[in-house]
Every structure is written in structure tokens, then in C-alpha cells.
Coordinates of C-alpha atoms and ligand atoms in Angstrom, one line a residue:
M28 CA 29.9 -82.9 -175.3
R29 CA 32.5 -80.3 -174.2
N30 CA 34.1 -80.1 -170.9
L31 CA 32.8 -83.4 -169.6
L32 CA 35.6 -83.5 -167.0
G33 CA 34.5 -80.2 -165.5
F34 CA 30.9 -81.5 -165.2
W35 CA 31.8 -84.7 -163.5
T36 CA 34.0 -82.9 -161.0
S37 CA 31.1 -80.7 -160.1
V38 CA 28.8 -83.7 -159.8
L39 CA 31.2 -85.3 -157.3
L40 CA 31.4 -82.0 -155.3
C41 CA 27.6 -82.0 -155.3
V42 CA 27.2 -85.6 -154.1
T43 CA 29.7 -85.0 -151.3
A44 CA 27.9 -81.9 -150.2
F45 CA 24.5 -83.7 -150.1
A46 CA 26.0 -86.5 -148.0
A47 CA 27.0 -84.0 -145.3
I48 CA 23.6 -82.3 -145.1
E49 CA 21.2 -82.9 -142.3
A50 CA 17.5 -82.9 -142.9
A51 CA 16.0 -79.4 -142.4
K52 CA 14.8 -78.9 -138.8
R53 CA 11.7 -77.1 -140.0
N54 CA 10.1 -76.9 -143.3
V55 CA 10.2 -73.9 -145.6
V56 CA 7.2 -74.2 -148.0
C57 CA 7.9 -72.0 -151.0
Y58 CA 5.0 -71.0 -153.3
Y59 CA 5.8 -69.9 -156.8
G60 CA 3.3 -67.9 -158.8
S61 CA 4.2 -69.1 -162.3
W62 CA 2.5 -66.1 -164.0
A63 CA 5.5 -64.0 -162.9
V64 CA 7.2 -65.2 -166.1
Y65 CA 5.1 -62.6 -167.9
R66 CA 6.2 -59.7 -165.7
P67 CA 8.3 -57.0 -167.4
G68 CA 11.9 -56.1 -166.8
D69 CA 13.4 -57.2 -163.4
G70 CA 10.1 -58.5 -162.3
K71 CA 10.2 -61.4 -164.8
F72 CA 10.7 -64.6 -162.8
D73 CA 11.0 -68.0 -164.6
V74 CA 11.4 -71.5 -163.1
E75 CA 15.2 -71.3 -163.3
D76 CA 15.2 -68.2 -161.1
I77 CA 14.1 -70.3 -158.2
D78 CA 16.7 -71.2 -155.6
P79 CA 15.6 -74.7 -154.6
T80 CA 18.3 -75.1 -151.9
I81 CA 16.5 -72.9 -149.4
C82 CA 13.1 -74.5 -149.7
T83 CA 11.9 -77.9 -148.4
H84 CA 8.7 -77.8 -150.5
L85 CA 8.5 -76.2 -153.9
M86 CA 4.8 -75.3 -154.6
F87 CA 3.8 -74.6 -158.2
G88 CA 0.9 -72.2 -158.4
F89 CA -1.5 -73.1 -160.0
A90 CA -3.3 -75.9 -161.8
A91 CA -7.0 -75.6 -162.6
L92 CA -10.2 -77.5 -162.4
D93 CA -11.8 -78.0 -165.8
N94 CA -15.4 -76.7 -165.7
Q95 CA -16.7 -79.3 -168.2
T96 CA -14.9 -82.5 -167.0
Y97 CA -14.1 -81.6 -163.4
K98 CA -10.6 -83.0 -163.8
I99 CA -7.3 -81.4 -163.1
V100 CA -5.9 -79.5 -166.0
A101 CA -2.9 -77.1 -166.7
F102 CA -4.0 -73.5 -166.2
D103 CA -1.6 -72.2 -168.8
P104 CA -0.8 -75.1 -171.1
W105 CA 1.7 -73.1 -173.2
N106 CA 3.8 -72.2 -170.2
D107 CA 3.2 -75.3 -168.1
L108 CA 3.6 -78.1 -170.6
Y109 CA 5.9 -79.2 -173.5
A110 CA 2.9 -80.3 -175.6
D111 CA 2.3 -78.2 -178.8
G112 CA 5.6 -76.3 -178.5
G113 CA 5.0 -75.2 -174.9
R114 CA 7.6 -74.2 -172.4
G115 CA 7.3 -77.2 -170.0
A116 CA 7.4 -75.3 -166.8
Y117 CA 6.0 -78.2 -164.8
E118 CA 8.9 -80.5 -165.8
R119 CA 11.5 -77.8 -165.4
F120 CA 10.1 -77.1 -162.0
V121 CA 10.3 -80.7 -160.9
A122 CA 13.9 -80.9 -162.3
L123 CA 14.9 -78.3 -159.7
K124 CA 15.0 -81.2 -157.3
N125 CA 18.3 -82.2 -159.0
Q126 CA 19.8 -79.3 -157.1
N127 CA 18.2 -80.4 -153.8
P128 CA 17.1 -84.0 -153.8
R129 CA 15.5 -83.5 -150.3
A130 CA 13.0 -81.0 -151.7
K131 CA 9.5 -82.0 -152.7
A132 CA 7.8 -80.5 -155.7
I133 CA 4.1 -80.1 -155.2
L134 CA 1.4 -78.9 -157.6
A135 CA -1.1 -76.5 -156.1
I136 CA -4.6 -76.4 -157.6
G137 CA -7.0 -73.5 -157.2
G138 CA -6.1 -70.1 -155.7
W139 CA -8.2 -67.0 -155.3
N140 CA -8.9 -66.4 -158.9
E141 CA -10.3 -69.9 -159.5
G142 CA -13.1 -69.1 -157.1
S143 CA -15.1 -71.6 -155.1
V144 CA -18.1 -72.5 -157.2
K145 CA -16.4 -75.1 -159.4
Y146 CA -14.8 -76.9 -156.5
S147 CA -18.1 -76.9 -154.6
Y148 CA -19.9 -78.5 -157.5
M149 CA -17.1 -81.1 -158.1
A150 CA -17.0 -82.1 -154.4
A151 CA -20.8 -82.4 -154.1
S152 CA -21.1 -85.6 -156.1
P153 CA -19.3 -88.9 -155.4
E154 CA -19.0 -89.5 -159.2
R155 CA -17.5 -86.1 -159.9
R156 CA -15.1 -86.4 -156.9
K157 CA -14.0 -89.8 -158.2
G158 CA -13.4 -88.4 -161.7
F159 CA -11.3 -85.7 -160.2
V160 CA -9.3 -88.0 -157.9
D161 CA -8.7 -90.4 -160.7
S162 CA -7.4 -87.6 -162.9
V163 CA -5.0 -86.3 -160.2
V164 CA -2.7 -89.3 -159.6
P165 CA -1.7 -89.8 -163.3
F166 CA -1.4 -86.0 -163.8
L167 CA 1.0 -85.7 -160.9
Q168 CA 3.0 -88.7 -162.1
R169 CA 3.2 -87.6 -165.7
Y170 CA 5.2 -84.6 -164.7
G171 CA 7.0 -86.0 -161.6
F172 CA 5.2 -84.0 -158.8
D173 CA 5.4 -85.4 -155.3
G174 CA 2.0 -84.3 -154.2
L175 CA -1.0 -82.0 -154.5
D176 CA -1.9 -78.8 -152.6
M177 CA -5.6 -78.0 -152.4
D178 CA -6.2 -74.3 -152.6
W179 CA -9.9 -74.2 -152.7
E180 CA -10.7 -70.7 -151.5
Y181 CA -12.9 -71.6 -149.7
P182 CA -15.4 -74.4 -148.9
T183 CA -18.8 -72.8 -147.9
Q184 CA -17.7 -69.4 -149.2
R185 CA -17.8 -67.2 -152.3
G186 CA -20.7 -69.1 -153.9
G187 CA -20.1 -72.3 -152.1
V188 CA -22.7 -74.1 -150.0
A189 CA -22.9 -75.3 -146.3
E190 CA -22.4 -78.9 -147.5
D191 CA -18.9 -78.0 -148.7
R192 CA -17.7 -78.5 -145.1
E193 CA -18.5 -82.3 -145.3
N194 CA -17.7 -82.6 -149.0
F195 CA -14.3 -81.1 -148.5
I196 CA -13.5 -83.8 -146.0
E197 CA -14.8 -86.6 -148.3
L198 CA -12.6 -85.1 -151.1
L199 CA -9.5 -85.1 -148.9
R200 CA -10.2 -88.6 -147.7
E201 CA -10.5 -89.9 -151.2
L202 CA -7.4 -88.1 -152.4
K203 CA -5.4 -89.4 -149.4
A204 CA -6.5 -93.0 -150.1
A205 CA -5.6 -92.7 -153.8
F206 CA -2.2 -91.1 -152.9
A207 CA -1.2 -93.7 -150.3
P208 CA 0.1 -96.4 -152.7
Y209 CA 2.4 -93.9 -154.4
G210 CA 3.5 -92.0 -151.3
L211 CA 2.2 -88.7 -152.7
L212 CA 1.7 -85.8 -150.3
L213 CA -1.6 -84.1 -149.7
T214 CA -1.4 -80.5 -148.4
A215 CA -3.8 -77.5 -148.4
A216 CA -3.7 -73.7 -148.1
V217 CA -6.4 -72.6 -145.6
S218 CA -8.1 -69.4 -144.6
P219 CA -7.0 -67.1 -141.8
G220 CA -10.4 -65.6 -141.0
E221 CA -12.4 -66.8 -137.9
Q222 CA -15.8 -66.9 -139.6
V223 CA -14.5 -68.7 -142.7
I224 CA -12.5 -71.2 -140.6
D225 CA -15.5 -72.0 -138.4
E226 CA -17.8 -72.6 -141.4
A227 CA -15.4 -74.2 -143.8
Y228 CA -13.2 -76.6 -141.9
D229 CA -13.8 -79.5 -139.5
I230 CA -10.3 -78.8 -138.1
P231 CA -9.5 -82.2 -136.3
I232 CA -10.5 -84.3 -139.4
V233 CA -8.9 -81.9 -141.9
S234 CA -5.7 -81.9 -139.9
E235 CA -5.6 -85.7 -139.8
L236 CA -6.0 -86.0 -143.5
L237 CA -3.4 -83.4 -144.5
D238 CA 0.3 -83.8 -144.4
I239 CA 0.8 -80.0 -144.3
I240 CA -1.5 -77.2 -143.4
N241 CA -0.5 -73.9 -145.0
L242 CA -2.0 -71.0 -143.0
M243 CA -2.6 -68.0 -145.3
T244 CA -1.9 -65.5 -142.5
Y245 CA -2.1 -62.4 -144.7
D246 CA -4.7 -60.4 -146.6
Y247 CA -6.2 -59.3 -143.3
H248 CA -6.5 -55.7 -144.6
G249 CA -6.3 -54.1 -148.0
A250 CA -7.8 -51.8 -150.6
W251 CA -11.3 -53.4 -150.3
E252 CA -11.5 -51.3 -147.1
Q253 CA -11.8 -47.5 -146.9
W254 CA -9.1 -46.9 -144.3
T255 CA -5.5 -48.0 -143.9
G256 CA -4.7 -51.3 -142.2
H257 CA -1.9 -53.8 -142.3
N258 CA -1.8 -56.8 -144.7
A259 CA -0.5 -59.2 -141.9
P260 CA -0.6 -57.7 -138.4
L261 CA 0.9 -59.9 -135.7
F262 CA -1.5 -58.6 -133.0
A263 CA -4.7 -56.6 -132.8
H264 CA -4.6 -52.8 -133.0
P265 CA -6.4 -50.9 -130.2
L266 CA -8.7 -49.3 -132.8
D267 CA -9.8 -52.7 -134.1
D268 CA -13.5 -53.1 -133.4
G269 CA -15.9 -56.1 -133.4
N270 CA -14.7 -59.2 -135.3
V271 CA -11.8 -57.1 -136.7
T272 CA -10.1 -57.7 -133.3
N273 CA -9.5 -61.2 -134.6
F274 CA -7.9 -60.1 -137.9
N275 CA -4.3 -60.9 -137.0
V276 CA -1.7 -63.7 -137.2
N277 CA -1.7 -64.4 -133.5
F278 CA -5.5 -65.0 -133.4
T279 CA -5.5 -67.2 -136.5
L280 CA -2.7 -69.4 -135.3
N281 CA -4.2 -69.8 -131.8
H282 CA -7.6 -70.5 -133.3
W283 CA -6.4 -73.3 -135.5
I284 CA -4.4 -74.9 -132.6
S285 CA -7.2 -74.5 -130.0
N286 CA -9.6 -76.2 -132.4
G287 CA -7.4 -79.2 -132.8
A288 CA -4.8 -78.7 -135.5
P289 CA -1.4 -80.2 -134.4
P290 CA 1.3 -77.5 -134.4
S291 CA 3.7 -80.0 -136.2
K292 CA 1.4 -79.8 -139.3
I293 CA 0.9 -76.0 -139.3
H294 CA 3.1 -73.9 -141.5
L295 CA 2.8 -70.2 -140.8
G296 CA 2.3 -67.9 -143.8
M297 CA 5.0 -65.3 -144.5
P298 CA 3.9 -62.6 -147.0
F299 CA 6.6 -61.4 -149.3
Y300 CA 4.4 -58.5 -150.4
G301 CA 2.4 -55.6 -149.1
R302 CA -1.1 -54.3 -149.6
G303 CA -1.8 -50.6 -149.9
F304 CA -3.9 -47.6 -150.4
M305 CA -3.9 -44.0 -151.7
L306 CA -4.4 -41.8 -148.7
D307 CA -7.2 -39.3 -148.9
D308 CA -5.0 -36.8 -147.1
P309 CA -1.2 -37.3 -147.0
L310 CA -1.0 -35.7 -143.5
E311 CA -3.3 -38.4 -142.1
N312 CA -1.0 -41.4 -142.5
G313 CA -1.3 -43.7 -139.5
P314 CA -3.4 -46.8 -139.1
Y315 CA -7.1 -46.2 -139.8
A316 CA -6.4 -43.2 -141.9
P317 CA -9.0 -42.5 -144.6
A318 CA -8.0 -44.1 -147.9
S319 CA -10.8 -44.5 -150.4
E320 CA -8.6 -45.6 -153.3
P321 CA -6.4 -48.6 -153.9
L322 CA -2.6 -48.3 -154.2
E323 CA -1.6 -47.6 -157.8
P324 CA -0.2 -50.8 -159.5
G325 CA 3.5 -51.5 -159.2
P326 CA 5.8 -51.7 -162.2
Y327 CA 6.1 -55.5 -162.2
S328 CA 3.0 -57.0 -160.6
R329 CA 0.8 -54.4 -162.2
T330 CA -2.1 -55.0 -159.8
E331 CA -4.1 -52.4 -157.9
G332 CA -3.6 -52.4 -154.1
F333 CA -0.6 -54.8 -154.2
W334 CA 3.1 -54.4 -154.4
G335 CA 5.7 -57.1 -154.1
Y336 CA 8.5 -56.7 -151.6
N337 CA 10.8 -56.2 -154.6
E338 CA 8.7 -53.3 -155.8
I339 CA 8.6 -51.8 -152.4
C340 CA 12.3 -52.0 -151.6
E341 CA 13.3 -50.8 -155.1
K342 CA 11.1 -47.7 -154.6
Q343 CA 12.6 -47.1 -151.1
T344 CA 16.2 -47.4 -152.4
T345 CA 15.8 -45.4 -155.6
E346 CA 13.6 -42.6 -154.4
T347 CA 13.9 -40.3 -151.4
G348 CA 10.9 -39.5 -149.1
W349 CA 9.6 -42.9 -148.1
T350 CA 8.9 -43.0 -144.4
V351 CA 8.9 -46.4 -142.6
V352 CA 7.0 -46.8 -139.4
R353 CA 7.2 -50.0 -137.3
N354 CA 3.9 -50.3 -135.4
E355 CA 4.1 -51.9 -132.0
Y356 CA 0.8 -53.9 -132.5
Y357 CA 1.4 -54.8 -136.1
K358 CA 5.0 -55.8 -135.3
A359 CA 5.5 -55.0 -138.9
P360 CA 6.3 -51.9 -141.0
Y361 CA 4.2 -49.6 -143.1
T362 CA 5.7 -47.1 -145.4
F363 CA 4.2 -44.0 -146.9
K364 CA 5.1 -41.1 -149.2
D365 CA 2.7 -38.5 -150.4
R366 CA -0.6 -40.3 -150.9
Y367 CA 1.0 -43.8 -151.1
W368 CA 0.6 -46.1 -148.0
I369 CA 1.7 -49.8 -147.9
G370 CA 1.6 -52.3 -145.0
Y371 CA 4.2 -55.0 -145.7
D372 CA 6.8 -57.4 -144.2
D373 CA 10.5 -57.1 -144.1
Y374 CA 13.5 -58.8 -142.5
D375 CA 12.6 -57.6 -139.0
S376 CA 8.9 -58.4 -139.1
L377 CA 9.6 -61.8 -140.5
T378 CA 11.8 -62.4 -137.5
E379 CA 8.8 -61.7 -135.2
K380 CA 6.7 -64.2 -137.1
L381 CA 9.5 -66.8 -137.2
K382 CA 9.7 -66.5 -133.4
F383 CA 6.1 -67.8 -133.3
V384 CA 7.1 -70.7 -135.6
I385 CA 9.7 -71.7 -133.0
A386 CA 7.8 -70.9 -129.8
Y387 CA 4.7 -72.9 -131.0
D388 CA 7.0 -75.6 -132.4
L389 CA 5.3 -75.5 -135.7
G390 CA 6.2 -77.7 -138.7
G391 CA 7.7 -74.6 -140.3
A392 CA 7.0 -71.5 -142.4
M393 CA 5.2 -71.1 -145.7
V394 CA 6.1 -68.3 -148.1
W395 CA 3.7 -66.5 -150.4
S396 CA 5.5 -66.0 -152.7
I397 CA 9.1 -66.3 -153.7
E398 CA 8.8 -64.3 -157.0
T399 CA 8.2 -61.0 -155.1
D400 CA 11.3 -61.4 -152.9
D401 CA 14.2 -59.2 -153.9
F402 CA 15.2 -62.2 -155.9
R403 CA 17.8 -60.3 -158.1
G404 CA 19.4 -58.7 -155.1
N405 CA 18.6 -55.2 -156.5
C406 CA 18.1 -53.7 -153.0
H407 CA 20.2 -56.0 -150.8
S408 CA 23.6 -57.5 -151.2
R409 CA 22.3 -61.0 -152.0
R410 CA 19.5 -62.6 -154.0
F411 CA 16.4 -63.8 -152.1
P412 CA 17.2 -61.9 -148.8
L413 CA 13.8 -62.6 -147.3
L414 CA 13.8 -66.3 -148.2
H415 CA 17.4 -66.7 -147.0
H416 CA 16.3 -65.1 -143.7
V417 CA 13.4 -67.5 -143.3
W418 CA 15.6 -70.5 -144.0
E419 CA 18.4 -69.4 -141.8
D420 CA 16.2 -68.4 -138.8
L421 CA 14.6 -71.9 -138.9
N422 CA 17.5 -74.1 -140.1
G423 CA 20.7 -72.3 -139.5
E424 CA 23.3 -70.8 -141.7
V425 CA 24.1 -73.8 -144.0
A426 CA 21.8 -74.1 -147.0
P427 CA 21.8 -77.5 -148.6
C428 CA 24.1 -78.2 -151.5
V429 CA 25.6 -74.7 -152.1
D430 CA 28.4 -76.4 -153.9
C431 CA 26.0 -77.9 -156.2
T432 CA 25.1 -74.7 -158.1
V433 CA 28.2 -72.7 -157.4
P434 CA 31.4 -74.8 -157.7
T435 CA 33.6 -72.9 -155.3
S436 CA 36.9 -74.4 -156.6
A437 CA 36.7 -73.0 -160.1
P438 CA 34.4 -70.5 -161.6
P439 CA 33.0 -71.5 -165.0
T440 CA 35.4 -70.9 -167.9
N441 CA 34.5 -69.0 -171.0
E442 CA 34.3 -72.3 -172.7
Q443 CA 31.7 -73.6 -170.3
C444 CA 29.7 -70.4 -170.4
P445 CA 30.2 -68.5 -173.6
H446 CA 26.9 -66.7 -172.9
E447 CA 23.8 -66.9 -170.7
G448 CA 21.7 -69.9 -171.6
Y449 CA 21.3 -73.7 -171.7
F450 CA 24.1 -76.1 -172.7
A451 CA 23.8 -79.8 -173.2
I452 CA 26.4 -82.2 -171.7
D453 CA 24.8 -85.3 -173.2
C454 CA 21.3 -86.2 -174.1
T455 CA 19.9 -86.0 -170.6
N456 CA 22.3 -83.9 -168.6
Y457 CA 22.5 -80.2 -169.2
Y458 CA 23.3 -76.9 -167.4
Y459 CA 22.2 -73.3 -167.3
C460 CA 24.7 -70.4 -167.3
Q461 CA 23.2 -67.5 -165.5
L462 CA 24.9 -64.1 -165.5
V463 CA 25.6 -62.9 -162.0
P464 CA 26.1 -59.3 -160.9
D465 CA 29.9 -59.4 -160.7
G466 CA 29.9 -60.2 -164.4
G467 CA 30.7 -63.9 -164.1
Y468 CA 28.3 -66.9 -164.5
Q469 CA 26.7 -69.3 -162.1
I470 CA 26.0 -72.8 -163.3
S471 CA 23.0 -74.9 -162.4
Y472 CA 22.9 -78.6 -163.5
F473 CA 19.8 -80.5 -164.5
T474 CA 18.8 -84.0 -165.6
C475 CA 15.9 -84.7 -168.0
P476 CA 13.3 -87.2 -166.9
P477 CA 13.2 -90.6 -168.7
G478 CA 11.9 -90.5 -172.3
T479 CA 13.1 -86.9 -172.7
A480 CA 16.3 -85.2 -173.7
I481 CA 17.7 -81.7 -173.4
N482 CA 16.6 -79.4 -176.3
V483 CA 18.7 -76.3 -175.9
D484 CA 16.5 -74.5 -178.4
I485 CA 13.6 -74.5 -176.1
G486 CA 15.7 -74.4 -172.9
G487 CA 14.4 -77.5 -171.3
C488 CA 13.6 -81.2 -171.7
D489 CA 11.7 -82.3 -174.8
H490 CA 10.5 -85.6 -176.1
D491 CA 13.7 -87.4 -176.9
Y492 CA 12.7 -88.1 -180.5
N493 CA 12.5 -84.4 -181.0
V494 CA 16.2 -84.0 -180.3
P495 CA 18.5 -85.3 -183.1
G496 CA 20.6 -88.2 -181.9
C497 CA 18.8 -88.7 -178.6
G498 CA 15.6 -90.6 -179.3
L499 CA 15.0 -94.1 -180.5
R500 CA 14.5 -92.6 -184.0
G501 CA 18.0 -91.2 -183.8
V502 CA 19.4 -94.6 -182.9
V503 CA 17.5 -96.6 -185.4
Ligands
LIG610 C1 -15.5 -72.7 -168.5 O1 -14.2 -72.2 -168.6 C2 -14.0 -71.6 -169.9 C3 -12.5 -71.3 -170.0 O2 -12.0 -70.7 -168.8 C4 -14.9 -70.3 -169.9 O3 -14.7 -69.7 -171.2 C5 -16.3 -70.7 -169.8 O4 -17.1 -69.6 -169.7 C6 -16.5 -71.6 -168.5 N1 -17.9 -72.1 -168.5 C7 -18.6 -72.1 -167.5 C8 -20.0 -72.7 -167.6 O5 -18.3 -71.5 -166.4
LIG611 C1 -18.3 -60.0 -138.6 O1 -19.2 -60.7 -137.8 C2 -20.6 -60.6 -138.3 C3 -21.4 -61.3 -137.3 O2 -21.2 -60.9 -136.0 C4 -20.7 -61.1 -139.6 O3 -22.0 -61.0 -140.2 C5 -19.7 -60.5 -140.6 O4 -19.8 -61.1 -141.9 C6 -18.3 -60.6 -140.0 N1 -17.4 -59.9 -140.9 C7 -16.3 -60.5 -141.3 C8 -15.5 -59.7 -142.4 O5 -15.9 -61.6 -141.0
LIG612 C1 -2.6 -63.8 -128.8 O1 -3.7 -64.7 -128.9 C2 -4.0 -65.3 -127.6 C3 -5.1 -66.3 -127.9 O2 -6.1 -65.8 -128.7 C4 -4.5 -64.2 -126.7 O3 -4.8 -64.8 -125.4 C5 -3.3 -63.2 -126.5 O4 -3.8 -62.2 -125.6 C6 -2.9 -62.7 -127.8 N1 -1.7 -61.8 -127.6 C7 -1.7 -60.6 -127.9 C8 -0.5 -59.8 -127.5 O5 -2.7 -60.0 -128.3

């Protein structure tokens, strides 16, 4: 359609930029919590808000396990799929690879809220395992995913049974065999807790079967306790007692490695959020201060005991009176004001954790999760300050294909971007004009998968026969 010349100039720029890019030295595994699309105001985060140029692995959270058929299903069909007038988030997510062809798009199944019982029951019988495995390959292929991330939290726990340990291995073995002909990746998110690790995972075998091990090195302390403690302490605090001495990142990492996980497969979890409490007494505000109530919900994530980094930094920059303390054992900050107390991670504490990634020569870092970064740049001078920091600490300054999304030679003209939204170039190529803080627009280009065409009305790829002039019906 209009401005074809401008588009092809940008494509050329993009191709040139890709050719010059080295493979990332270390992986940056980026989880996306897709429910953030329902958050209000500046917390709302849709697929197109992702910056795929500073991730090596884009993880879509989450798919679900159907409790009747024990097959993989979309958790939120309206948001995830195009069927029945849905928003097609899966395919739009996979299309982000057009901006960074080196990135892998992986579908994660499970998560905390799915619980363990369904997975335990599915994994317990060879027939149900086979039904599940047989459902996964076509499901991934239908939407173009490059692999599956198993987020069963956790085998043997939360209603699971002792046999889960063996059944989890069988499940991974069968998935790996089914994935091999298609080159699909098999990854998993695993527990940080000593007791859970020892019961749930046969570490040498699990490590052999997985391409990537995502260590969930966070949620060590939170509002389920009656006193303050940090979400993701690097080291033990002197007041830690009994098995709590092992509730820290250093212990978890060493435990996985000393039990046989190869560092090259380990990806160390970086929390982009904090966990918090309401102090019983504002004057008692250190570690292990009495705190019998959970932190009040934040304006975007609206969850007791939890604030995203964006919610924390926006409070700190718009209100006075927030004290930040950097604890020498946590190697991470906590912040408090009146009765509010939150243990979280910021630029400097991530630096400490990234030093571990390099010192232990790990495969890379994992981020939970990108939609609570300061992704609009409301507190900092650029978007995704934490994610940029993780990328740059591990892989250096140059992010892949910057020219791809921001043509440096010529900003988009009014004709290219008359307003924020989607614009078709032809049936399968389209672009998105996003308003940026300086008042201009940033363009991102996309290509629809075979059999689909851009439907600007829904802001994504649709069955080609639904778009006038694009499908067979249009031609005939
Ligand atoms: C199965 O899942 C559906 C939908 O989430 C739920 O309504 C139902 O109660 C579940 N059934 C069982 C047996 O857990
Ligand atoms: C701490 O260890 C004891 C056994 O020594 C165990 O019963 C308890 O569940 C553990 N607590 C946690 C949170 O791991
Ligand atoms: C880190 O963990 C290792 C292995 O468990 C331990 O030997 C070391 O003392 C820990 N470091 C600190 C500072 O606690």
C-alpha cells in the first residue's frame, strides 16, 4: 500500500544490521506474564510492548493442562488465540521474532496458580503422558513456538506424590523424544528451595533432558511469614535460623551445581518485582521486624504482598519519604515508608546477581518478568532499564537489530504514522506505530505466518480469507 519504498529501505537496514550481529554470549530468558494485558493505566502490557531485541528466549506465560483430557490448552483462549474473534497473542508473540530472528519463542505451561495435582495425575500414567506429549507438538507448531517450558510447581509438592520424581523424568524423556525430529527446545522452571529440590528432582537426569534450567531464585520470603525478609537475598542473614539459612540465591545455585547440574544449562532467576509487608510498628523496620499483614496491593498488579519494580520505582519517584536500605547480606535493597516494607531488586542488586552468572560461567540469566520492569521509562530515562542492564552486563552494549525497529536515518513521516496503531503494507507485511515520549513514533515491522494476513481491525494476523483481497476467496 502506501510508502512501500520507505518500508523496503528499512528492511534492507534491518538485514544489514542482522548480518553484523554476533550470537549473544549468554542467554537472557525473558518471561512474559500475558495477563498483564488486563492491568490498568500504565501497568497494561500487551505483546507489542515487548522489546525482543534484548532477549534470547521469549517465554509466554502460561498455557494450561486441561483437567478432563490432560492435553495442553490455551489458558485464556480469547487473549491467546484468533479463534472466535480472539486477540491471537500466541501468534503475535511468535511474530516478535521478525525483529530478532535469533530469538526463540517458547510456550510455558503451568505456573504457581495451576497447582501440582493435575500434573501429578497426568504424569502418573503412560497413557495420559502419551496423550499430553502427542498434544504438545502440534500445539506448538500450530502457533510457531520453538519449544515448551515445563513449569510444574512442583513434582512431589502441593498435593503431588513421591512418585512424581520418577514420573517427571519419564515425562521429560518422552517430550524430548517427541521434540527431537522437529528441533523443539525443552526447558523447565525449577524450585529454589532445598527441601523441594531434594524431593522433586533427580538433578543429573533432569539436567541431561532439559536444554535450559530456569532457577526460580526468588520468593524466598514474603507475606506468608509474620516478619520482614527479602524476596531474593543473595546470602544468608545472620538472624536466619534452621533451614532458613539456605533460603538464598547463593545456596540454591551451589546446591543445583553440587548435585550435578551443568552450569552451562543453568539460568539464574532475576526478579523484576518485590515482596512486602505492612509493618506492625513503623519504627521497627529492619530485617525480621514484626509484620503480620501483607503489603497492600499495588495500582497495576493489584495483588497483596507483591509490587512490580515499576510500581515500586513510580512510588519512590512521585512521593517523598521512601527510605532505601542496601543490606550487606541480602546484597539487595529494601525500601520502607510508614508501615510499608518491600524487599526488591534494582540495577545494583542485579549487578551482584549477574556477577554470579559470569563467575560460575552459567548459560545466562532468566527474568521473571518483563512486564513489571519500568517498561515505559516512567522512572528512568529509557524503557526497560532493568532488562537492558541484564542484557548489557552479559552481552555488551550492542543490542541486536536496533535499526530494525528504529530506523535511524529517517523518523517515520506523518504519512507512515498518522496515529498510533497497525498499518498494512501488503497482505502479510505490516507495521505498528507506537507513540514515544518525545511525541514522535517508533515503527516495528511484522510478517504474518503462512495462511494468515494482516487484519488492521484486530491489530494482528487473521485467517487470510477474513481479510478482503488477501485469501483464496478474495482471489477467486
Ligand atoms: C476443571 O477445570 C474447570 C475450568 O477451570 C473447573 O471449572 C473445574 O472445576 C475443574 N474440574 C476439576 C475436576 O478439577
Ligand atoms: C525445614 O526443615 C524441616 C525439617 O528439618 C521441615 O519439616 C520443614 O518443612 C522445612 N521447612 C521449609 C520451609 O522448608
Ligand atoms: C555461598 O554458598 C557456598 C556453598 O554453599 C558457601 O560455601 C559459601 O559460604 C556461601 N557464601 C556466603 C557468603 O555465604
